[in-house]
Amino acid sequence: MPLPLDEPLPRDWWSSAVVYQIYPRSFADSDGDGIGDLRGVLGRLDHLEHLGVDVVWLSPVYRSPQDDNGYDISDYQDIDPTFGTLADLDELVEQLHARGIRLVMDLVVNHTSDEHPWFEDSRTSPEADRRDWYWWRPARPGHTGGEPGAEPNDWRSFFSGPAWEWDAASGEYYLHLFSRKQPDLNWENPQVREAVYAMMRWWLERGVDGFRMDVINLISKPLDLPDGDAFALVADGPRVHEFLAQMRERVFADHPRAFLTVGEMPGVTAQEARLYTDADRGEVDMVFQFEHVDLGIGPGGKFDRLPITMPLLRASLMGWQTALADTGWNSLYLDNHDQPRAVSRFGDDDPAWRERSAKTLATVLHTLRGTPFIYQGEELGMTNLPFSSLSELRDIEALNHVAEQEAAGRPAEELLEGIRAVGRDNARTPVQWTDAPGAGFTSGDPWIGINPNHVQINAAAQTGVPGSVLEHHRALVALRHDEEVVARGTVRPLAMDHPDLWAFERELDGVGLLTLASFTRQPLVVPPELLQGWDGSEVVLATSEGAAGVLHDGTLPGWESVVLRRR
Ligand code: GLC
């Protein structure tokens, strides 16, 4: 059972909770326009209840020109007509609460849309009331605004090209770390901060249960805006801890209810994450760190791929387990709307191994210390889509990258290779509900391609079916609810030099859990010392019945995992 909504919860209630992320555009379409919407979500709540999750994180549904699928917001206090109405949102809060599920909204306040009234006012002239709500700067001395190289500094946008846009009408540049339709807010200005806090309180009053904070460690910029790597200069900037502590104080402090705050923090180090999540400092409950999803980035950037081995992934995630063992808290995730599908990237999506490897990845993730996040479709073992042409792409990051690289003479086929591997559109293909045309997602023309493998991989084929990827996730969610040791136990990494076995022990008040997970197709002999003392232990969960045999012959079949418990 999920946690109660109406009883006082321990401060760290989220350690035994599991969060489910909905990317509404791709979740469920109720009106046949090919785009998911809130009524679509309302129609699929049984799925969430069946899975047993405690919290839903809803990616942005606010009013937006949809330049970055809603991460460019033009009105924080209204719903985009694409997704529905405020009444639909209220109904969602009510219906989720009725099922014991909390709702966390996406908070995108590093930037607004350039169509937000704040920015529309700001850009009218250097004297505008809200001019200082954004980062405006004149052209570099000795240069004429609008000419190549005249930008105030040499920062590059995360979505290709310079991070500055020339505004001829008001004669200055504005900063946008993301697309030029996403101008960065100036958090130095106390009016900006107060406006954001007021908006957050408004949502809490409406009944929502917290926020996932988009790129929140980028909100404090070094005031002199020096030349250099924008990302390195801005991440965990000079006043970010102060701003987050103030936000906590001004927004959450007087509220009696239990909230969840998670800060998305690209580039955050474990040392910084301890500060952000140290309960005594009062900033955020947990972070999304990026170290493990940034593995495999080659010298040419995100789309230039290097191989990722299991030991690399393990070293990264286990390093975070150790670093946050006594102070702070972490989220656990392999998938989200910005990442390729985990089973294709870290598992084995060959049809013969897909299910087993998807389950094994989940076993590892959900038995670690931290709060697990399931991204829509991950619980079904959904895979990357083998995009065959650039015309199938929808994501602004990929499209801008293609435009830039094609202009530099790189052939389409070469570009597609990197995008197929790590492009964000992989995560954004519609959720596969059924094997019907439209995958049960839409009766219309979907805004992005549906993976043809929905005929085999879909929720209808897995719900209530023992051994399915979905039922395995459901068992893992229940395990976290039922076993205190999963939620709060210590973690001891084991056999860290093994090339294919991921093993660790959890311990709390004399209860021990052992997770053994194989990351190879070949049968794997578990080093006998790992099994010493586990005779007579109980198998609490396994990828398949074959995995339980490890107690008899010490071997795990290909891509199997098992969780043992002893008291
Ligand atoms: C975050 C979001 C991503 C978005 C970016 C800019 O990383 O997860 O989807 O493009 O911020 O808002």
Coordinates of C-alpha atoms and ligand atoms in Angstrom, one line a residue, residues 23 68 71-72 108 111 159 178 182 212 214-215 264 266 290 337-338 424 428, ligand 1:
Y23 CA 5.5 12.9 -19.7
D68 CA 10.8 22.5 -25.8
Y71 CA 9.8 23.3 -20.6
D72 CA 9.3 26.9 -22.0
V108 CA 10.8 25.3 -14.5
H111 CA 14.1 30.3 -17.5
F159 CA 20.9 23.3 -27.5
F178 CA 18.7 26.5 -23.5
Q182 CA 13.9 30.1 -23.1
R212 CA 10.7 18.5 -9.3
D214 CA 14.2 21.7 -13.5
V215 CA 18.0 22.4 -13.8
E264 CA 17.5 18.3 -11.2
P266 CA 23.3 18.4 -14.2
F290 CA 23.9 13.1 -14.0
H337 CA 12.2 12.0 -20.7
D338 CA 15.7 13.3 -21.6
R424 CA 15.7 12.3 -26.2
R428 CA 9.2 10.3 -25.9
Ligands
GLC1 C1 15.7 19.9 -18.1 C2 14.5 19.1 -18.7 C3 14.7 19.1 -20.2 C4 14.6 20.5 -20.7 C5 15.7 21.4 -20.0 C6 15.4 22.8 -20.2 O1 16.9 19.2 -18.3 O2 14.5 17.9 -18.1 O3 13.7 18.4 -20.8 O4 14.9 20.6 -22.1 O5 15.7 21.2 -18.6 O6 14.2 23.2 -19.5

